[in-house]
Tab-separated table of C-alpha atoms and ligand atoms in Angstrom:
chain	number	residue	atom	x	y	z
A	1	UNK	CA	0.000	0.000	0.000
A	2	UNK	CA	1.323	3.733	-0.324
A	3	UNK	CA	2.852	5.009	2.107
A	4	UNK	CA	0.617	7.868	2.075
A	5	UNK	CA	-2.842	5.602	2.903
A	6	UNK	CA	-1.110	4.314	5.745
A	7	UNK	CA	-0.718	7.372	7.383
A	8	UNK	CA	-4.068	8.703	6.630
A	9	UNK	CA	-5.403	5.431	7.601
A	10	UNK	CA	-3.141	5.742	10.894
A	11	UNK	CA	-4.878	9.540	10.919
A	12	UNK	CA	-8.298	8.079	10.899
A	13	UNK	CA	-7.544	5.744	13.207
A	14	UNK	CA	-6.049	8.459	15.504
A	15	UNK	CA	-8.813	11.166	15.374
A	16	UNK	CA	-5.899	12.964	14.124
A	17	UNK	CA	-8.124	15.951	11.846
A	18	UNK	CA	-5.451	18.381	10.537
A	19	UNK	CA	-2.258	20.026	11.276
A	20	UNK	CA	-3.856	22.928	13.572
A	21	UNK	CA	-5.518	19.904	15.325
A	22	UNK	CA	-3.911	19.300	19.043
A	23	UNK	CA	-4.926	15.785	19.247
A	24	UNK	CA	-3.709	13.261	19.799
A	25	UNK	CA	-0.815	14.667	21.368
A	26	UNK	CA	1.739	12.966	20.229
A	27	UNK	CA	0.693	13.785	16.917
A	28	UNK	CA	0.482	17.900	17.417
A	29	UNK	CA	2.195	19.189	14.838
A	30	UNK	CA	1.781	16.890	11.841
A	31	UNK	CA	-0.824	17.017	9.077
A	32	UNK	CA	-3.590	14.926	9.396
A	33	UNK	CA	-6.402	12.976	7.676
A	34	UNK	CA	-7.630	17.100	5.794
A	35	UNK	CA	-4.016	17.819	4.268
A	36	UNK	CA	-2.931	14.070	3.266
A	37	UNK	CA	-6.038	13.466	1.375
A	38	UNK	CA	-5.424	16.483	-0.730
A	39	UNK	CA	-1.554	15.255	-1.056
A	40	UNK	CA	-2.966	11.866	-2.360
A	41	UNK	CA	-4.957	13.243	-4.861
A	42	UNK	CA	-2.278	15.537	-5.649
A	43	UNK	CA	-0.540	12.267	-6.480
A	44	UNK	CA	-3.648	10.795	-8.396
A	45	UNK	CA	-4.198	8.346	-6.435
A	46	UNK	CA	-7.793	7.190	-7.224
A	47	UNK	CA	-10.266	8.605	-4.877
A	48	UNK	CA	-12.016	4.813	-4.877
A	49	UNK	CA	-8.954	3.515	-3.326
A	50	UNK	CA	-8.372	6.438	-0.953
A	51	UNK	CA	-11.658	5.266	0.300
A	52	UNK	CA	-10.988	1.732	0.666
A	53	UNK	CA	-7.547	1.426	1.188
A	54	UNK	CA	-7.402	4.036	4.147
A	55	UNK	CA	-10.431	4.956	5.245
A	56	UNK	CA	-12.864	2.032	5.686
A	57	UNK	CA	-9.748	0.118	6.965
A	58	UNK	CA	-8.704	3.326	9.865
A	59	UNK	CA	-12.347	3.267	10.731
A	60	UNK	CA	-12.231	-0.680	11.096
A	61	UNK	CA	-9.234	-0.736	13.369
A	62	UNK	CA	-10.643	1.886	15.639
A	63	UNK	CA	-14.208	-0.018	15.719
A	64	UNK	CA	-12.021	-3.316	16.750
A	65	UNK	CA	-10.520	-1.398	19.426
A	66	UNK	CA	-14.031	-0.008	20.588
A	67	UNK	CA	-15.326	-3.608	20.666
A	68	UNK	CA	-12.156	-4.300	23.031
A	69	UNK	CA	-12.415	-1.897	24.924
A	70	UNK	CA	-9.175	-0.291	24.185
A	71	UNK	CA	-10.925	2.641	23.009
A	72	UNK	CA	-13.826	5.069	24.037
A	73	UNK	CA	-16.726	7.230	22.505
A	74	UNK	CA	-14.785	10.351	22.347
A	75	UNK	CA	-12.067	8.315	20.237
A	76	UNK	CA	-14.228	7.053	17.962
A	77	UNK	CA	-15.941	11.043	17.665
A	78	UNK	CA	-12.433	12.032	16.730
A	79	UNK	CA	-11.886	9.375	14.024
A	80	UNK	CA	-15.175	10.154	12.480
A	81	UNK	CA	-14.471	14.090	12.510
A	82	UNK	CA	-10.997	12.385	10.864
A	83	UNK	CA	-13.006	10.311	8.266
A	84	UNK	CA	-15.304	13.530	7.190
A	85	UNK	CA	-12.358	15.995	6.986
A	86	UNK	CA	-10.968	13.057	4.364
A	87	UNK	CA	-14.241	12.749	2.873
A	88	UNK	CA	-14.650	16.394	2.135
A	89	UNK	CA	-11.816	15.978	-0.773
A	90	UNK	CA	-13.342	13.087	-1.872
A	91	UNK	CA	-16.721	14.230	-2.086
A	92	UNK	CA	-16.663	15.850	-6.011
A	93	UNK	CA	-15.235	13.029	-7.182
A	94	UNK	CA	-18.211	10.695	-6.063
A	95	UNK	CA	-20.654	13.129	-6.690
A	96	UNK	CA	-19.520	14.870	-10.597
A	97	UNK	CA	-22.166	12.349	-11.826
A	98	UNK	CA	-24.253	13.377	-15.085
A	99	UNK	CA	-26.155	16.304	-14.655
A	100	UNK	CA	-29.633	15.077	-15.406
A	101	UNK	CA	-31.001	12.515	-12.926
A	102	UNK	CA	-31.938	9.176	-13.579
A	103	UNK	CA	-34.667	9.253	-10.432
A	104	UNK	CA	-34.984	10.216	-6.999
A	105	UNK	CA	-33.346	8.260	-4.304
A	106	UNK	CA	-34.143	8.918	-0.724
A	107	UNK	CA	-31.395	7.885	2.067
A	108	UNK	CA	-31.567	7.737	5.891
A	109	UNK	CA	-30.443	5.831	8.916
A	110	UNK	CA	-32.866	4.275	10.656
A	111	UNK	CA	-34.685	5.815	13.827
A	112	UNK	CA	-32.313	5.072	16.936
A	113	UNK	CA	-29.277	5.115	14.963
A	114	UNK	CA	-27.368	8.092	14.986
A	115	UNK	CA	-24.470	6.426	12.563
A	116	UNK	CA	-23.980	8.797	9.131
A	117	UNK	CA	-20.291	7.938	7.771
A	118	UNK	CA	-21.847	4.800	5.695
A	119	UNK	CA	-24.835	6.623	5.028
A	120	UNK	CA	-23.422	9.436	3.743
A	121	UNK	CA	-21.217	7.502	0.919
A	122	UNK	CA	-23.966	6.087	-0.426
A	123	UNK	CA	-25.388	9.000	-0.606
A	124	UNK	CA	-22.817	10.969	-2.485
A	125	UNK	CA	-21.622	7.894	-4.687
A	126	UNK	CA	-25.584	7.814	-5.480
A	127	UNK	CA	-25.721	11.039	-6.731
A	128	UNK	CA	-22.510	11.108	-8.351
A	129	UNK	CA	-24.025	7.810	-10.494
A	130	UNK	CA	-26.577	10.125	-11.883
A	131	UNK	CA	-29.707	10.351	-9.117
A	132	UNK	CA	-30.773	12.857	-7.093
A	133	UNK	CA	-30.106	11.990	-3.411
A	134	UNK	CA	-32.723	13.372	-0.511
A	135	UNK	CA	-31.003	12.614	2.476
A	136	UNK	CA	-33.325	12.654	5.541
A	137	UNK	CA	-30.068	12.044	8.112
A	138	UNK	CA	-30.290	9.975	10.823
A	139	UNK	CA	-32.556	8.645	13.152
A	140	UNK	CA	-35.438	8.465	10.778
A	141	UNK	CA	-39.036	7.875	11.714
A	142	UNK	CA	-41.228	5.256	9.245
A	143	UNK	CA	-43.590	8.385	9.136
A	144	UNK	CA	-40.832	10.689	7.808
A	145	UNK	CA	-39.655	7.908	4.882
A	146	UNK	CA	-43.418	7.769	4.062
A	147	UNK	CA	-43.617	11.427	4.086
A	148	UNK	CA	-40.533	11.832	1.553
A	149	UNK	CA	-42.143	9.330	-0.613
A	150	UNK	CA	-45.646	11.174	-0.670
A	151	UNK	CA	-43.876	14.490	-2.191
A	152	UNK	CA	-41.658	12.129	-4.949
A	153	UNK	CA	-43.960	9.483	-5.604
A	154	UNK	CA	-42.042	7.007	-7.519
A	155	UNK	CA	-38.654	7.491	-5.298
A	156	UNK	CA	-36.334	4.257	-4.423
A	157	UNK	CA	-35.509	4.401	-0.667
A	158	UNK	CA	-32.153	3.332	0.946
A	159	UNK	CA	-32.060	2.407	4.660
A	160	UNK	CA	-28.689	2.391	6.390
A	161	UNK	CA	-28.251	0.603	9.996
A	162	UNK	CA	-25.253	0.100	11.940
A	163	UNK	CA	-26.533	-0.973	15.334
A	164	UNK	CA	-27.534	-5.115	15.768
A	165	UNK	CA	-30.089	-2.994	17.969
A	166	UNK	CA	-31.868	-0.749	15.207
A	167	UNK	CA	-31.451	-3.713	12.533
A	168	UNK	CA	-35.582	-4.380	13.357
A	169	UNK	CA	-36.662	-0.848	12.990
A	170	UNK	CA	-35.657	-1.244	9.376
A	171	UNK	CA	-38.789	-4.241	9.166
A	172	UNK	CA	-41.098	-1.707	10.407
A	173	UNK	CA	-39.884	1.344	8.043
A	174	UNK	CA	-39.576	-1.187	4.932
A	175	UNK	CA	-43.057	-2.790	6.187
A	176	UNK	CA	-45.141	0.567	6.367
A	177	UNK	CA	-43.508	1.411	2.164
A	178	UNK	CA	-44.654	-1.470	1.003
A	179	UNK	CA	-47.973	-0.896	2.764
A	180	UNK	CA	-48.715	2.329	1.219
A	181	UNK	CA	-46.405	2.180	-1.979
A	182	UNK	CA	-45.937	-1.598	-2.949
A	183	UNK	CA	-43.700	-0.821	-6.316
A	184	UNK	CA	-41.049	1.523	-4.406
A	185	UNK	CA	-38.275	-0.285	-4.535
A	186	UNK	CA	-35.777	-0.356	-0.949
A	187	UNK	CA	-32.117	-1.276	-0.285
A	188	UNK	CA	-30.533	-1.518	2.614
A	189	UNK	CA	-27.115	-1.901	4.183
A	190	UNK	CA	-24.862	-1.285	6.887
A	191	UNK	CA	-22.420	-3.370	8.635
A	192	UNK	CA	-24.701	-5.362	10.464
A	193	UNK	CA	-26.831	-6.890	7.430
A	194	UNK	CA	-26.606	-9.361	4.845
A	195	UNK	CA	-28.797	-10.558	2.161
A	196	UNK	CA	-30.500	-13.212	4.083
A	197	UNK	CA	-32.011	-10.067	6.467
A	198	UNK	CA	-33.036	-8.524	3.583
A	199	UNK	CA	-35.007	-10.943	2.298
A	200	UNK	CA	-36.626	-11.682	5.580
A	201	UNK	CA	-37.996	-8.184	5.967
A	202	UNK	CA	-38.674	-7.938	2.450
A	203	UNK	CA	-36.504	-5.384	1.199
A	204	UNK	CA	-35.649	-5.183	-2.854
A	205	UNK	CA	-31.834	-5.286	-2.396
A	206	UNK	CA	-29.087	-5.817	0.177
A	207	UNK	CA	-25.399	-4.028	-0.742
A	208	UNK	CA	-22.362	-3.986	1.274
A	209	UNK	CA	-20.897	-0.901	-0.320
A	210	UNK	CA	-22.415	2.331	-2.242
A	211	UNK	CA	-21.418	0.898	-5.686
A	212	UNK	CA	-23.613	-2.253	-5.208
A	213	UNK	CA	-26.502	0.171	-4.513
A	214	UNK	CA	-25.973	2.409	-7.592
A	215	UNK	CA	-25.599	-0.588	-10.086
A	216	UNK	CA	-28.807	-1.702	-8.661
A	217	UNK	CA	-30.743	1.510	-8.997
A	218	UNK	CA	-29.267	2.049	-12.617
A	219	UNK	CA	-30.839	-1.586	-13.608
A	220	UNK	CA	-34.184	-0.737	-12.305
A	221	UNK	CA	-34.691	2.623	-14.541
B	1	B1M	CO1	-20.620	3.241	16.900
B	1	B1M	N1	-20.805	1.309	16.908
B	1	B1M	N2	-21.774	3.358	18.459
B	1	B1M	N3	-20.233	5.142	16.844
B	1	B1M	N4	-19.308	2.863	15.634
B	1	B1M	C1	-20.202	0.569	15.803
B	1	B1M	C2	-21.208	0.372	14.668
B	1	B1M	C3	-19.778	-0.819	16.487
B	1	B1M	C4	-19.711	-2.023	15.526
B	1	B1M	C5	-18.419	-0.608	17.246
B	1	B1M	C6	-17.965	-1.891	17.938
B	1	B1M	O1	-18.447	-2.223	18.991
B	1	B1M	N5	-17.029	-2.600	17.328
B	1	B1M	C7	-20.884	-0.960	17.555
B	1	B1M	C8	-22.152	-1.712	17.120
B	1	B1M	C9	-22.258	-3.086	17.758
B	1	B1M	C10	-23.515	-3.770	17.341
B	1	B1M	O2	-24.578	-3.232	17.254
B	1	B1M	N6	-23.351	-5.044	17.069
B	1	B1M	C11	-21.168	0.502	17.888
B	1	B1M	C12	-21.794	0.949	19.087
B	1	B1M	C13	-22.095	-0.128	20.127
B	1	B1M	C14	-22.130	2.301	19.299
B	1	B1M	C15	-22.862	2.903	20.514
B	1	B1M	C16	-24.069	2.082	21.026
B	1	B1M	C17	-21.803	3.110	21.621
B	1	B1M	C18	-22.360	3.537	22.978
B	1	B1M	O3	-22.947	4.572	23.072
B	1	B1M	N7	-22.156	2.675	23.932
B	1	B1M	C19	-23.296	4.304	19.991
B	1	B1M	C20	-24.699	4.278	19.341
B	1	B1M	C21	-25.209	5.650	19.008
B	1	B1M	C22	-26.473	5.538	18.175
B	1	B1M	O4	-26.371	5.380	16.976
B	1	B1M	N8	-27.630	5.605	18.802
B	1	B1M	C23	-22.250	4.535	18.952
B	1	B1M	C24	-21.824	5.807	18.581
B	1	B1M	C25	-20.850	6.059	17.634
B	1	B1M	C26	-20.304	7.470	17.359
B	1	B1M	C27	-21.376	8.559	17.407
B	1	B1M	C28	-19.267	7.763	18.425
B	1	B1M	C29	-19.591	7.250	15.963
B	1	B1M	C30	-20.492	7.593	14.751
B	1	B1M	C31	-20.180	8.956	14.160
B	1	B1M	C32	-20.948	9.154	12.882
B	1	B1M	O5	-21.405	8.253	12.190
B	1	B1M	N9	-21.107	10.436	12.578
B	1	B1M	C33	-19.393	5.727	15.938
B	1	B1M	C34	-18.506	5.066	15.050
B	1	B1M	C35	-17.581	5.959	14.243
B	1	B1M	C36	-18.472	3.651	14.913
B	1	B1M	C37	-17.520	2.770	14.064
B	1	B1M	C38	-16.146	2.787	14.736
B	1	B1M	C39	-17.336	3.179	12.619
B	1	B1M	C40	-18.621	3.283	11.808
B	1	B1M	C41	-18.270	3.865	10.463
B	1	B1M	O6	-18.488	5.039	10.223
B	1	B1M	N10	-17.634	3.040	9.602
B	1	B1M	C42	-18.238	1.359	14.130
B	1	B1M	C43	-17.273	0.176	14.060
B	1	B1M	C44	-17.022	-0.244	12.620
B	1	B1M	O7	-17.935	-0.232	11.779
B	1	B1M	N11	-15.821	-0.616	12.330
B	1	B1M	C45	-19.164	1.519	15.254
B	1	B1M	C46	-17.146	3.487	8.287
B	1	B1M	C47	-18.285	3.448	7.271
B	1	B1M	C48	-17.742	3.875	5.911
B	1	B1M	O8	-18.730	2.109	7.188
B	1	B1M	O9	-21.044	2.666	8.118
B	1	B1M	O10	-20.351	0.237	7.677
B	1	B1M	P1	-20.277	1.693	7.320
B	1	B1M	O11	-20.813	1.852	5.813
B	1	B1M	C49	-20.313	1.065	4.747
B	1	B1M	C50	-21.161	-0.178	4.469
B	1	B1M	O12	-21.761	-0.730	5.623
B	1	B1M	C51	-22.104	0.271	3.413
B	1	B1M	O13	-21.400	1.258	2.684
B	1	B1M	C52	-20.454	1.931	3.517
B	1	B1M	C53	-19.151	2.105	2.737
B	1	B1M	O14	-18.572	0.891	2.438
B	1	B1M	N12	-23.404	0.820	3.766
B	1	B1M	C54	-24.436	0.705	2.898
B	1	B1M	C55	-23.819	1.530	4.830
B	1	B1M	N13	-25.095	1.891	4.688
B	1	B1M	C56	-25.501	1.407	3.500
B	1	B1M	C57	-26.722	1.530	2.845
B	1	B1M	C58	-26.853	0.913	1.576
B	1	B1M	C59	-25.792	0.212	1.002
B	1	B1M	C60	-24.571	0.106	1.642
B	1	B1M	O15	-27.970	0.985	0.844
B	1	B1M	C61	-28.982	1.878	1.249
């Protein structure tokens, strides 16, 4: 890997932001995850692999920690202020999709869950394959999906869920759609869920990652 991914990965990991950013302390001083994003782009190093090669895995390292209990909630607020500082360079290159829309795609996490990072890639790869994104943000009622789809009738709907304990709000939420608009068609995803979840609760699609969600909504238009 470039030596430049493992440090931003190592930067994620850290909750170390920026160069003006104090923590952690024994990184004061040195650029973080902001300024070696733009250096790796400076280098051309594809924004897909940025994503993959340092991100996802500085974000998994930290989350193994959590799970250990080597690390806390403020740690893990750092490395996704980290993740979002990198995102922010990567962000036009997932979204300069065509400029005409090939339908409406409405994203959320689901109501308890307060977990965006995921959520937000999907959103912005999404829109950068050619849709336009309504993002409702997090903790999302059923009422407020079904309210989206009432003003763009005809709208696919994306569900992200990153908690084992918010997984079954998504059967209620997907439920209440199909209820009221049978033909919208819903993915979901999120680190938690696999396929055989999604057919259970009677979602459309399950992807692990945003580019399994566009190709799907391209092949239903
Ligand atoms: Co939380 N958290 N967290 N957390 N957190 C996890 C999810 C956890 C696995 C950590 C752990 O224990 N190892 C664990 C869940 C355990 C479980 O349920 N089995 C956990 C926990 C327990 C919690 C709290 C309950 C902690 C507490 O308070 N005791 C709490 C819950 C708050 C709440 O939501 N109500 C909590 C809080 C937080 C923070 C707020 C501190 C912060 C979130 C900040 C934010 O999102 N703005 C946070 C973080 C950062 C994490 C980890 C470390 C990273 C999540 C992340 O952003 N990953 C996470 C551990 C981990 O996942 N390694 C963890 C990077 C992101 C790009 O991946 O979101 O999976 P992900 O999205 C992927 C795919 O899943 C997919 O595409 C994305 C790109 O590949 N995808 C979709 C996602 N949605 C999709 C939708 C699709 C298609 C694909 O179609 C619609």
């Amino acid at each position: 890997m470039e030596e430049i991914l493992t440090q931003i990965a190592l930067c994620i990991e850290r909750g170390k932001i920026n160069l003006e950013s104090p923590y952690p302390p024994d990184m004061k001083g040195q650029p973080g995850a902001d300024e070696l994003t733009k250096q790796a782009i400076e280098q051309e190093i594809a924004p897909g692999k940025i994503l993959s090669d340092a991100l996802v895995p500085g974000m998994q390292v930290v989350g193994e920690k959590f799970a250990k209990g080597e690390v806390y909630i403020p740690d893990l607020l750092m490395s996704a202020k980290a993740m979002n500082a990198s995102m922010e360079h990567l962000k036009p290159f997932f979204e300069s999709g065509e400029v005409k829309t090939r339908g409406v795609f409405i994203i959320g996490t689901v109501q308890g869950d307060l977990h965006d990072i995921g959520k937000n890639l999907v959103g912005m790869v999404v829109k950068g394959g050619g849709w336009e994104v309504i993002d409702l943000g997090v903790d999302v009622s059923t009422e407020k999906f079904i309210g989206a789809l009432d003003q763009n009738p005809g709208a696919a709907v994306g569900l992200s869920a990153l908690l084992t304990t918010t997984m079954p709000n998504m059967e209620n939420i997907v439920k209440s759609i199909k209820e009221k608009y049978p033909d919208t068609k819903v993915i979901i995803g999120g680190a938690p869920i696999n396929e055989s979840y999604a057919e259970k609760i009677g979602a459309d699609a399950y992807y692990p990652d945003p580019q399994g969600a566009v190709n799907f909504l391209n092949s239903t238009v």
